[in-house]
Amino acid sequence: MALKIGLVGLGKIAVDQHIPAIRGNKGLELVAGCSPASAPDGILRYPDMGSMLAAHPEIEAVAICTPPQVRHQLACEAIAAGKHVFLEKPPAATLGEAASIAAAAARHGVTALAGWHSRFAPGVESARNWMLARPIKSIQIRWKENVRQWHPGQKWIFEAGGMGVFDPGINALSILTRLLGGHALVRKAALHVPSNCSAPIQAELDMVSERGVPIDAEFDFLQVGQQTWSILVESVAGDTMALHLGGRIMEVNGKAVLDEPEREYPAMYEHFRQLVAEGRSDVDLTPLQAVADAFLVGKLHSAEPYYE
Ligand code: NAP
């Protein structure tokens, strides 16, 4: 039997990734979606989650693709109604909210998935194996994209709880924490917040792994020209490994060893289907912890106002 899904939030990521990934998986059925204003073609739409769930009690799971600021309330309502929840990243706007969703799912006996899509990029597991096989000297993250190109009209990103440049940056941190198999501890951070916004547009982080490996990260939302989503690793012996294009390409000592088409969302939905079948949840908060810690120890710098 296909798992019956309702989509909550019908914006960019729902249209670009969730709808095709659900429709491409025979074990899933897209019943309906809800969004206050957006109405993509070919999907039965309701204005809000309550009316969608009332009209379709057969929905077994919801995928919440809204901005993070409203995710906790929606997730808790869905869980209380007995639905499994697939949470777009970040799983909530705060650590407390994310932990509360996981606890509610456990109480109600439903599945919750924190959907760290970048962890499903083709190079990530090979990179992790490469790192497990040798002592590591250092790690660098360079995550630089043009917010005007990739996030047009998404005002919520620069509002409180929208995370600013950490909206894409948390993808790098989700890969990093998977590679490390644990926490990335933030020692220092510089957060550059436009004077008319509430979230950073650029950030630099000094981190360290639990084994003491230094990690430096640069996140930039104002990158024009070449866009960069790379993680660079150097071993103690001097070998290098790099993940580029968000984990799609893996290089060792400068040569590509893996270059596969990405299928992050199909793979993530397979994982979700499996979790539901096994009655388990997967809510890893380590990427969100690193972002929260950057806000806790970070020095705030006022930057030029941002206008789209
Ligand atoms: P978006 O284009 O702004 O879409 C968000 C959608 O959520 C909008 O359509 C909005 O409604 C809807 N919404 C807001 N409040 C709602 C509510 N209470 N109930 C139902 N729908 C509600 O943003 P996005 O790019 O899709 O991003 C959404 C999430 O996905 C973010 O957490 C982001 O980090 C994550 N994500 C985005 C990307 C990407 O490439 N864009 C990639 C991976 C993950 P209306 O438009 O109907 O007003």
mmCIF file of C-alpha atoms and ligand atoms in Angstrom:
data_model
loop_
_atom_site.group_PDB
_atom_site.id
_atom_site.type_symbol
_atom_site.label_atom_id
_atom_site.label_comp_id
_atom_site.label_asym_id
_atom_site.label_seq_id
_atom_site.Cartn_x
_atom_site.Cartn_y
_atom_site.Cartn_z
ATOM 1 C CA MET A 1 0.000 0.000 0.000
ATOM 2 C CA ALA A 2 1.299 3.434 -0.928
ATOM 3 C CA LEU A 3 1.886 5.885 1.925
ATOM 4 C CA LYS A 4 -0.588 8.744 1.471
ATOM 5 C CA ILE A 5 1.050 12.147 1.726
ATOM 6 C CA GLY A 6 -0.159 15.733 2.097
ATOM 7 C CA LEU A 7 2.235 18.562 1.295
ATOM 8 C CA VAL A 8 2.248 21.594 3.565
ATOM 9 C CA GLY A 9 3.666 24.671 1.825
ATOM 10 C CA LEU A 10 3.642 24.710 -1.961
ATOM 11 C CA GLY A 11 6.579 27.037 -2.657
ATOM 12 C CA LYS A 12 9.868 26.527 -4.482
ATOM 13 C CA ILE A 13 11.157 23.354 -2.844
ATOM 14 C CA ALA A 14 7.774 21.628 -2.875
ATOM 15 C CA VAL A 15 7.447 22.238 -6.613
ATOM 16 C CA ASP A 16 11.106 21.651 -7.579
ATOM 17 C CA GLN A 17 11.711 18.524 -5.490
ATOM 18 C CA HIS A 18 8.933 17.134 -3.285
ATOM 19 C CA ILE A 19 6.181 16.787 -5.890
ATOM 20 C CA PRO A 20 8.403 14.999 -8.463
ATOM 21 C CA ALA A 21 10.068 12.831 -5.784
ATOM 22 C CA ILE A 22 6.718 11.682 -4.354
ATOM 23 C CA ARG A 23 5.236 11.091 -7.803
ATOM 24 C CA GLY A 24 8.340 9.140 -8.823
ATOM 25 C CA ASN A 25 8.027 6.677 -5.923
ATOM 26 C CA LYS A 26 5.448 3.876 -6.296
ATOM 27 C CA GLY A 27 5.366 3.463 -2.525
ATOM 28 C CA LEU A 28 4.004 6.998 -2.088
ATOM 29 C CA GLU A 29 0.824 8.773 -3.137
ATOM 30 C CA LEU A 30 0.439 12.554 -3.213
ATOM 31 C CA VAL A 31 -3.121 13.158 -2.028
ATOM 32 C CA ALA A 32 -3.239 16.971 -1.765
ATOM 33 C CA GLY A 33 -1.323 20.067 -0.745
ATOM 34 C CA CYS A 34 -1.979 23.263 1.144
ATOM 35 C CA SER A 35 -0.561 26.761 0.973
ATOM 36 C CA PRO A 36 -2.161 30.130 1.684
ATOM 37 C CA ALA A 37 -1.547 31.581 -1.796
ATOM 38 C CA SER A 38 0.694 29.415 -3.988
ATOM 39 C CA ALA A 39 -1.289 27.081 -6.252
ATOM 40 C CA PRO A 40 0.946 25.014 -8.516
ATOM 41 C CA ASP A 41 -0.762 23.287 -11.451
ATOM 42 C CA GLY A 42 -1.897 19.704 -11.124
ATOM 43 C CA ILE A 43 -2.241 19.480 -7.354
ATOM 44 C CA LEU A 44 -5.418 19.550 -5.296
ATOM 45 C CA ARG A 45 -4.866 22.587 -3.034
ATOM 46 C CA TYR A 46 -6.310 23.741 0.270
ATOM 47 C CA PRO A 47 -5.549 27.091 1.932
ATOM 48 C CA ASP A 48 -4.311 25.583 5.183
ATOM 49 C CA MET A 49 -3.328 22.262 6.741
ATOM 50 C CA GLY A 50 -6.460 21.974 8.893
ATOM 51 C CA SER A 51 -8.821 22.081 5.925
ATOM 52 C CA MET A 52 -6.614 19.653 3.961
ATOM 53 C CA LEU A 53 -6.552 17.093 6.775
ATOM 54 C CA ALA A 54 -10.290 17.504 7.423
ATOM 55 C CA ALA A 55 -11.082 16.878 3.744
ATOM 56 C CA HIS A 56 -8.644 13.951 3.478
ATOM 57 C CA PRO A 57 -8.574 11.847 6.631
ATOM 58 C CA GLU A 58 -6.812 9.190 4.547
ATOM 59 C CA ILE A 59 -3.591 11.279 4.587
ATOM 60 C CA GLU A 60 -1.073 9.344 6.679
ATOM 61 C CA ALA A 61 1.934 11.674 6.521
ATOM 62 C CA VAL A 62 2.651 15.338 5.861
ATOM 63 C CA ALA A 63 5.781 16.851 4.358
ATOM 64 C CA ILE A 64 6.212 20.331 5.818
ATOM 65 C CA CYS A 65 7.839 22.607 3.242
ATOM 66 C CA THR A 66 7.049 25.984 4.783
ATOM 67 C CA PRO A 67 9.593 28.499 6.049
ATOM 68 C CA PRO A 68 11.012 27.288 9.394
ATOM 69 C CA GLN A 69 9.254 29.871 11.562
ATOM 70 C CA VAL A 70 5.854 28.117 11.307
ATOM 71 C CA ARG A 71 7.087 24.528 11.216
ATOM 72 C CA HIS A 72 6.781 23.656 14.934
ATOM 73 C CA GLN A 73 3.095 24.497 15.229
ATOM 74 C CA LEU A 74 2.203 22.694 12.001
ATOM 75 C CA ALA A 75 4.262 19.629 12.906
ATOM 76 C CA CYS A 76 2.726 19.373 16.379
ATOM 77 C CA GLU A 77 -0.815 19.704 14.970
ATOM 78 C CA ALA A 78 -0.119 17.004 12.385
ATOM 79 C CA ILE A 79 1.449 14.693 14.973
ATOM 80 C CA ALA A 80 -1.481 15.198 17.349
ATOM 81 C CA ALA A 81 -3.730 14.130 14.458
ATOM 82 C CA GLY A 82 -1.692 10.908 14.179
ATOM 83 C CA LYS A 83 0.257 11.836 11.024
ATOM 84 C CA HIS A 84 3.893 11.035 10.321
ATOM 85 C CA VAL A 85 5.951 14.173 9.612
ATOM 86 C CA PHE A 86 8.699 14.808 7.091
ATOM 87 C CA LEU A 87 10.319 18.106 8.062
ATOM 88 C CA GLU A 88 12.144 20.145 5.445
ATOM 89 C CA LYS A 89 15.436 21.408 6.746
ATOM 90 C CA PRO A 90 15.940 23.039 9.186
ATOM 91 C CA PRO A 91 13.537 20.904 11.248
ATOM 92 C CA ALA A 92 12.383 24.014 13.153
ATOM 93 C CA ALA A 93 13.404 27.597 13.845
ATOM 94 C CA THR A 94 15.011 26.722 17.197
ATOM 95 C CA LEU A 95 16.598 23.740 18.905
ATOM 96 C CA GLY A 96 13.871 23.687 21.530
ATOM 97 C CA GLU A 97 11.156 23.521 18.882
ATOM 98 C CA ALA A 98 12.938 20.741 17.005
ATOM 99 C CA ALA A 99 13.386 18.685 20.186
ATOM 100 C CA SER A 100 9.734 19.275 21.052
ATOM 101 C CA ILE A 101 8.631 17.912 17.640
ATOM 102 C CA ALA A 102 10.771 14.791 18.111
ATOM 103 C CA ALA A 103 9.337 14.241 21.602
ATOM 104 C CA ALA A 104 5.755 14.730 20.369
ATOM 105 C CA ALA A 105 6.316 12.196 17.563
ATOM 106 C CA ALA A 106 7.646 9.670 20.073
ATOM 107 C CA ARG A 107 4.655 10.255 22.390
ATOM 108 C CA HIS A 108 2.128 9.758 19.604
ATOM 109 C CA GLY A 109 3.925 6.773 18.075
ATOM 110 C CA VAL A 110 4.468 8.387 14.656
ATOM 111 C CA THR A 111 7.579 8.878 12.547
ATOM 112 C CA ALA A 112 9.444 12.198 12.345
ATOM 113 C CA LEU A 113 12.213 12.802 9.832
ATOM 114 C CA ALA A 114 14.515 15.815 9.917
ATOM 115 C CA GLY A 115 15.164 15.979 6.191
ATOM 116 C CA TRP A 116 18.831 16.858 5.792
ATOM 117 C CA HIS A 117 18.724 16.502 2.007
ATOM 118 C CA SER A 118 22.412 17.287 1.439
ATOM 119 C CA ARG A 119 23.367 14.156 3.365
ATOM 120 C CA PHE A 120 21.826 12.196 0.497
ATOM 121 C CA ALA A 121 24.168 13.737 -2.086
ATOM 122 C CA PRO A 122 26.031 10.950 -3.932
ATOM 123 C CA GLY A 123 29.535 11.727 -2.618
ATOM 124 C CA VAL A 124 28.783 12.012 1.093
ATOM 125 C CA GLU A 125 29.052 8.373 2.191
ATOM 126 C CA SER A 126 32.224 7.798 0.110
ATOM 127 C CA ALA A 127 33.738 10.937 1.627
ATOM 128 C CA ARG A 128 32.863 9.688 5.102
ATOM 129 C CA ASN A 129 34.564 6.355 4.383
ATOM 130 C CA TRP A 130 37.643 8.179 3.055
ATOM 131 C CA MET A 131 37.829 10.165 6.287
ATOM 132 C CA LEU A 132 37.274 7.122 8.512
ATOM 133 C CA ALA A 133 40.288 5.425 6.879
ATOM 134 C CA ARG A 134 42.906 8.046 7.860
ATOM 135 C CA PRO A 135 43.732 10.687 10.480
ATOM 136 C CA ILE A 136 42.471 14.115 9.410
ATOM 137 C CA LYS A 137 44.438 17.347 9.746
ATOM 138 C CA SER A 138 41.931 20.035 8.745
ATOM 139 C CA ILE A 139 38.583 20.771 7.116
ATOM 140 C CA GLN A 140 37.425 23.835 5.207
ATOM 141 C CA ILE A 141 33.906 24.735 4.145
ATOM 142 C CA ARG A 142 33.283 27.237 1.368
ATOM 143 C CA TRP A 143 29.544 27.714 0.816
ATOM 144 C CA LYS A 144 28.968 30.759 -1.364
ATOM 145 C CA GLU A 145 25.877 31.525 -3.405
ATOM 146 C CA ASN A 146 23.933 34.472 -4.721
ATOM 147 C CA VAL A 147 20.807 34.967 -2.608
ATOM 148 C CA ARG A 148 19.210 37.073 -5.354
ATOM 149 C CA GLN A 149 19.553 34.194 -7.818
ATOM 150 C CA TRP A 150 18.487 31.284 -5.580
ATOM 151 C CA HIS A 151 15.987 32.837 -3.171
ATOM 152 C CA PRO A 152 14.004 35.511 -5.056
ATOM 153 C CA GLY A 153 11.068 36.876 -3.086
ATOM 154 C CA GLN A 154 11.822 34.796 0.033
ATOM 155 C CA LYS A 155 11.624 37.620 2.592
ATOM 156 C CA TRP A 156 11.372 35.109 5.457
ATOM 157 C CA ILE A 157 15.070 34.195 5.048
ATOM 158 C CA PHE A 158 16.234 37.528 6.474
ATOM 159 C CA GLU A 159 13.563 37.685 9.164
ATOM 160 C CA ALA A 160 14.173 36.410 12.713
ATOM 161 C CA GLY A 161 14.214 32.612 12.624
ATOM 162 C CA GLY A 162 14.906 32.542 8.881
ATOM 163 C CA MET A 163 18.637 31.928 9.488
ATOM 164 C CA GLY A 164 19.893 34.119 6.622
ATOM 165 C CA VAL A 165 23.002 32.644 5.020
ATOM 166 C CA PHE A 166 22.650 29.595 7.281
ATOM 167 C CA ASP A 167 19.587 28.583 5.259
ATOM 168 C CA PRO A 168 21.981 27.125 2.656
ATOM 169 C CA GLY A 169 24.868 26.978 5.137
ATOM 170 C CA ILE A 170 23.094 24.416 7.301
ATOM 171 C CA ASN A 171 23.297 22.049 4.313
ATOM 172 C CA ALA A 172 27.093 22.183 4.580
ATOM 173 C CA LEU A 173 26.831 21.644 8.335
ATOM 174 C CA SER A 174 24.544 18.654 7.776
ATOM 175 C CA ILE A 175 27.202 17.072 5.538
ATOM 176 C CA LEU A 176 29.982 18.032 7.952
ATOM 177 C CA THR A 177 28.275 16.464 10.974
ATOM 178 C CA ARG A 178 27.619 13.297 8.959
ATOM 179 C CA LEU A 179 31.294 13.166 7.915
ATOM 180 C CA LEU A 180 32.350 13.669 11.531
ATOM 181 C CA GLY A 181 29.733 11.317 12.942
ATOM 182 C CA GLY A 182 29.145 13.825 15.739
ATOM 183 C CA HIS A 183 29.208 17.458 16.727
ATOM 184 C CA ALA A 184 30.954 20.386 15.117
ATOM 185 C CA LEU A 185 31.862 22.601 18.078
ATOM 186 C CA VAL A 186 31.755 26.313 17.322
ATOM 187 C CA ARG A 187 34.612 28.190 19.010
ATOM 188 C CA LYS A 188 34.242 31.556 17.289
ATOM 189 C CA ALA A 189 31.884 33.082 14.757
ATOM 190 C CA ALA A 190 31.509 36.367 12.928
ATOM 191 C CA LEU A 191 27.972 37.096 11.748
ATOM 192 C CA HIS A 192 27.424 39.955 9.293
ATOM 193 C CA VAL A 193 23.837 41.161 9.547
ATOM 194 C CA PRO A 194 22.511 43.778 7.108
ATOM 195 C CA SER A 195 21.292 46.823 9.022
ATOM 196 C CA ASN A 196 17.728 46.315 7.707
ATOM 197 C CA CYS A 197 17.596 42.525 8.377
ATOM 198 C CA SER A 198 17.472 40.164 11.372
ATOM 199 C CA ALA A 199 19.664 37.349 10.038
ATOM 200 C CA PRO A 200 23.238 37.203 8.683
ATOM 201 C CA ILE A 201 24.118 37.571 5.024
ATOM 202 C CA GLN A 202 27.701 36.361 5.548
ATOM 203 C CA ALA A 203 29.322 34.339 8.319
ATOM 204 C CA GLU A 204 32.700 32.885 9.225
ATOM 205 C CA LEU A 205 32.965 30.077 11.760
ATOM 206 C CA ASP A 206 35.945 28.577 13.577
ATOM 207 C CA MET A 207 34.942 25.087 14.667
ATOM 208 C CA VAL A 208 36.602 21.957 15.925
ATOM 209 C CA SER A 209 35.540 18.325 15.743
ATOM 210 C CA GLU A 210 35.168 16.287 18.919
ATOM 211 C CA ARG A 211 38.545 14.744 18.018
ATOM 212 C CA GLY A 212 40.168 18.166 17.797
ATOM 213 C CA VAL A 213 40.273 18.599 13.999
ATOM 214 C CA PRO A 214 40.120 22.326 13.131
ATOM 215 C CA ILE A 215 37.320 23.340 10.759
ATOM 216 C CA ASP A 216 36.983 26.738 9.201
ATOM 217 C CA ALA A 217 33.879 27.720 7.341
ATOM 218 C CA GLU A 218 32.906 30.667 5.166
ATOM 219 C CA PHE A 219 29.290 31.233 4.226
ATOM 220 C CA ASP A 220 28.462 33.978 1.752
ATOM 221 C CA PHE A 221 25.063 34.946 0.349
ATOM 222 C CA LEU A 222 26.467 37.711 -1.886
ATOM 223 C CA GLN A 223 28.555 35.534 -4.186
ATOM 224 C CA VAL A 224 28.252 36.544 -7.818
ATOM 225 C CA GLY A 225 29.843 34.631 -10.695
ATOM 226 C CA GLN A 226 31.075 31.162 -9.750
ATOM 227 C CA GLN A 227 28.881 29.589 -7.067
ATOM 228 C CA THR A 228 30.654 27.369 -4.540
ATOM 229 C CA TRP A 229 29.310 24.584 -2.331
ATOM 230 C CA SER A 230 32.523 22.788 -1.323
ATOM 231 C CA ILE A 231 34.049 20.955 1.620
ATOM 232 C CA LEU A 232 37.818 20.417 1.510
ATOM 233 C CA VAL A 233 39.587 17.904 3.740
ATOM 234 C CA GLU A 234 43.314 17.378 4.257
ATOM 235 C CA SER A 235 44.711 14.262 5.912
ATOM 236 C CA VAL A 236 47.688 14.217 8.285
ATOM 237 C CA ALA A 237 49.657 12.451 5.522
ATOM 238 C CA GLY A 238 48.951 15.330 3.111
ATOM 239 C CA ASP A 239 46.286 13.727 0.913
ATOM 240 C CA THR A 240 43.294 15.847 -0.001
ATOM 241 C CA MET A 241 39.646 15.035 -0.521
ATOM 242 C CA ALA A 242 37.023 17.482 -1.705
ATOM 243 C CA LEU A 243 33.273 17.459 -2.104
ATOM 244 C CA HIS A 244 32.001 19.948 -4.677
ATOM 245 C CA LEU A 245 28.548 21.025 -5.873
ATOM 246 C CA GLY A 246 27.061 20.234 -2.496
ATOM 247 C CA GLY A 247 28.410 16.680 -2.462
ATOM 248 C CA ARG A 248 27.688 15.641 -6.044
ATOM 249 C CA ILE A 249 31.366 15.497 -7.024
ATOM 250 C CA MET A 250 34.084 13.898 -4.915
ATOM 251 C CA GLU A 251 37.762 14.493 -5.651
ATOM 252 C CA VAL A 252 40.817 12.813 -4.152
ATOM 253 C CA ASN A 253 44.164 14.551 -4.621
ATOM 254 C CA GLY A 254 42.580 16.814 -7.236
ATOM 255 C CA LYS A 255 41.076 14.039 -9.391
ATOM 256 C CA ALA A 256 37.343 13.329 -9.632
ATOM 257 C CA VAL A 257 36.600 9.868 -8.245
ATOM 258 C CA LEU A 258 32.825 10.233 -8.182
ATOM 259 C CA ASP A 259 30.518 12.421 -10.290
ATOM 260 C CA GLU A 260 26.931 11.232 -10.250
ATOM 261 C CA PRO A 261 23.601 12.912 -10.931
ATOM 262 C CA GLU A 262 21.971 14.051 -7.741
ATOM 263 C CA ARG A 263 18.859 12.272 -6.434
ATOM 264 C CA GLU A 264 18.740 13.678 -2.927
ATOM 265 C CA TYR A 265 14.960 13.950 -2.613
ATOM 266 C CA PRO A 266 14.097 10.546 -4.126
ATOM 267 C CA ALA A 267 16.631 8.979 -1.732
ATOM 268 C CA MET A 268 15.282 10.962 1.216
ATOM 269 C CA TYR A 269 11.706 9.847 0.480
ATOM 270 C CA GLU A 270 12.877 6.213 0.283
ATOM 271 C CA HIS A 271 14.411 6.720 3.730
ATOM 272 C CA PHE A 272 11.160 8.268 5.037
ATOM 273 C CA ARG A 273 9.090 5.378 3.648
ATOM 274 C CA GLN A 274 11.450 2.918 5.346
ATOM 275 C CA LEU A 275 11.312 4.762 8.682
ATOM 276 C CA VAL A 276 7.501 4.700 8.628
ATOM 277 C CA ALA A 277 7.489 0.992 7.762
ATOM 278 C CA GLU A 278 9.845 0.277 10.674
ATOM 279 C CA GLY A 279 8.101 2.627 13.124
ATOM 280 C CA ARG A 280 11.246 4.694 13.652
ATOM 281 C CA SER A 281 12.203 8.380 13.588
ATOM 282 C CA ASP A 282 15.359 10.165 12.451
ATOM 283 C CA VAL A 283 15.749 13.616 13.953
ATOM 284 C CA ASP A 284 19.433 14.470 14.159
ATOM 285 C CA LEU A 285 19.859 17.985 15.526
ATOM 286 C CA THR A 286 23.656 18.351 15.216
ATOM 287 C CA PRO A 287 23.519 20.679 12.145
ATOM 288 C CA LEU A 288 20.980 22.950 13.853
ATOM 289 C CA GLN A 289 23.087 22.853 17.027
ATOM 290 C CA ALA A 290 26.085 24.259 15.148
ATOM 291 C CA VAL A 291 23.974 27.120 13.774
ATOM 292 C CA ALA A 292 22.490 27.834 17.197
ATOM 293 C CA ASP A 293 25.987 27.813 18.729
ATOM 294 C CA ALA A 294 27.205 30.272 16.096
ATOM 295 C CA PHE A 295 24.444 32.622 17.215
ATOM 296 C CA LEU A 296 25.396 32.004 20.888
ATOM 297 C CA VAL A 297 29.136 32.687 20.636
ATOM 298 C CA GLY A 298 29.178 34.783 17.464
ATOM 299 C CA LYS A 299 30.204 38.402 17.243
ATOM 300 C CA LEU A 300 27.624 40.472 15.380
ATOM 301 C CA HIS A 301 28.792 42.910 12.718
ATOM 302 C CA SER A 302 26.483 45.413 11.075
ATOM 303 C CA ALA A 303 26.595 45.123 7.275
ATOM 304 C CA GLU A 304 25.244 47.190 4.380
ATOM 305 C CA PRO A 305 21.438 47.043 4.109
ATOM 306 C CA TYR A 306 20.148 44.333 1.793
ATOM 307 C CA TYR A 307 17.623 45.013 -0.968
ATOM 308 C CA GLU A 308 16.602 42.301 -3.381
HETATM 309 P P1 NAP B 1 9.184 29.360 -0.389
HETATM 310 O O1 NAP B 1 9.360 29.295 -1.873
HETATM 311 O O2 NAP B 1 9.066 30.689 0.267
HETATM 312 O O3 NAP B 1 7.929 28.453 -0.046
HETATM 313 C C1 NAP B 1 7.404 28.332 1.246
HETATM 314 C C2 NAP B 1 5.916 28.061 1.103
HETATM 315 O O4 NAP B 1 5.342 27.827 2.393
HETATM 316 C C3 NAP B 1 5.155 29.219 0.482
HETATM 317 O O5 NAP B 1 4.498 28.734 -0.661
HETATM 318 C C4 NAP B 1 4.173 29.647 1.574
HETATM 319 O O6 NAP B 1 2.878 29.983 1.181
HETATM 320 C C5 NAP B 1 4.044 28.371 2.370
HETATM 321 N N1 NAP B 1 3.566 28.603 3.726
HETATM 322 C C6 NAP B 1 3.937 29.564 4.614
HETATM 323 N N2 NAP B 1 3.247 29.421 5.762
HETATM 324 C C7 NAP B 1 2.428 28.343 5.601
HETATM 325 C C8 NAP B 1 1.464 27.703 6.423
HETATM 326 N N3 NAP B 1 1.231 28.114 7.677
HETATM 327 N N4 NAP B 1 0.793 26.631 5.918
HETATM 328 C C9 NAP B 1 1.026 26.193 4.668
HETATM 329 N N5 NAP B 1 1.932 26.766 3.836
HETATM 330 C C10 NAP B 1 2.620 27.826 4.307
HETATM 331 O O7 NAP B 1 10.396 28.640 0.329
HETATM 332 P P2 NAP B 1 11.191 27.333 -0.153
HETATM 333 O O8 NAP B 1 12.411 27.718 -0.896
HETATM 334 O O9 NAP B 1 10.253 26.377 -0.768
HETATM 335 O O10 NAP B 1 11.718 26.818 1.261
HETATM 336 C C11 NAP B 1 10.871 26.182 2.198
HETATM 337 C C12 NAP B 1 11.741 25.363 3.122
HETATM 338 O O11 NAP B 1 12.456 24.416 2.334
HETATM 339 C C13 NAP B 1 12.786 26.190 3.861
HETATM 340 O O12 NAP B 1 12.948 25.716 5.166
HETATM 341 C C14 NAP B 1 14.067 25.948 3.066
HETATM 342 O O13 NAP B 1 15.218 26.014 3.872
HETATM 343 C C15 NAP B 1 13.853 24.530 2.573
HETATM 344 N N6 NAP B 1 14.604 24.233 1.351
HETATM 345 C C16 NAP B 1 14.582 25.073 0.295
HETATM 346 C C17 NAP B 1 15.383 24.774 -0.829
HETATM 347 C C18 NAP B 1 15.396 25.652 -2.051
HETATM 348 O O14 NAP B 1 16.230 25.400 -2.957
HETATM 349 N N7 NAP B 1 14.539 26.640 -2.191
HETATM 350 C C19 NAP B 1 16.177 23.638 -0.852
HETATM 351 C C20 NAP B 1 16.108 22.775 0.230
HETATM 352 C C21 NAP B 1 15.322 23.086 1.320
HETATM 353 P P3 NAP B 1 2.232 30.870 0.015
HETATM 354 O O15 NAP B 1 3.254 31.021 -1.077
HETATM 355 O O16 NAP B 1 1.075 30.047 -0.418
HETATM 356 O O17 NAP B 1 1.881 32.163 0.682
#
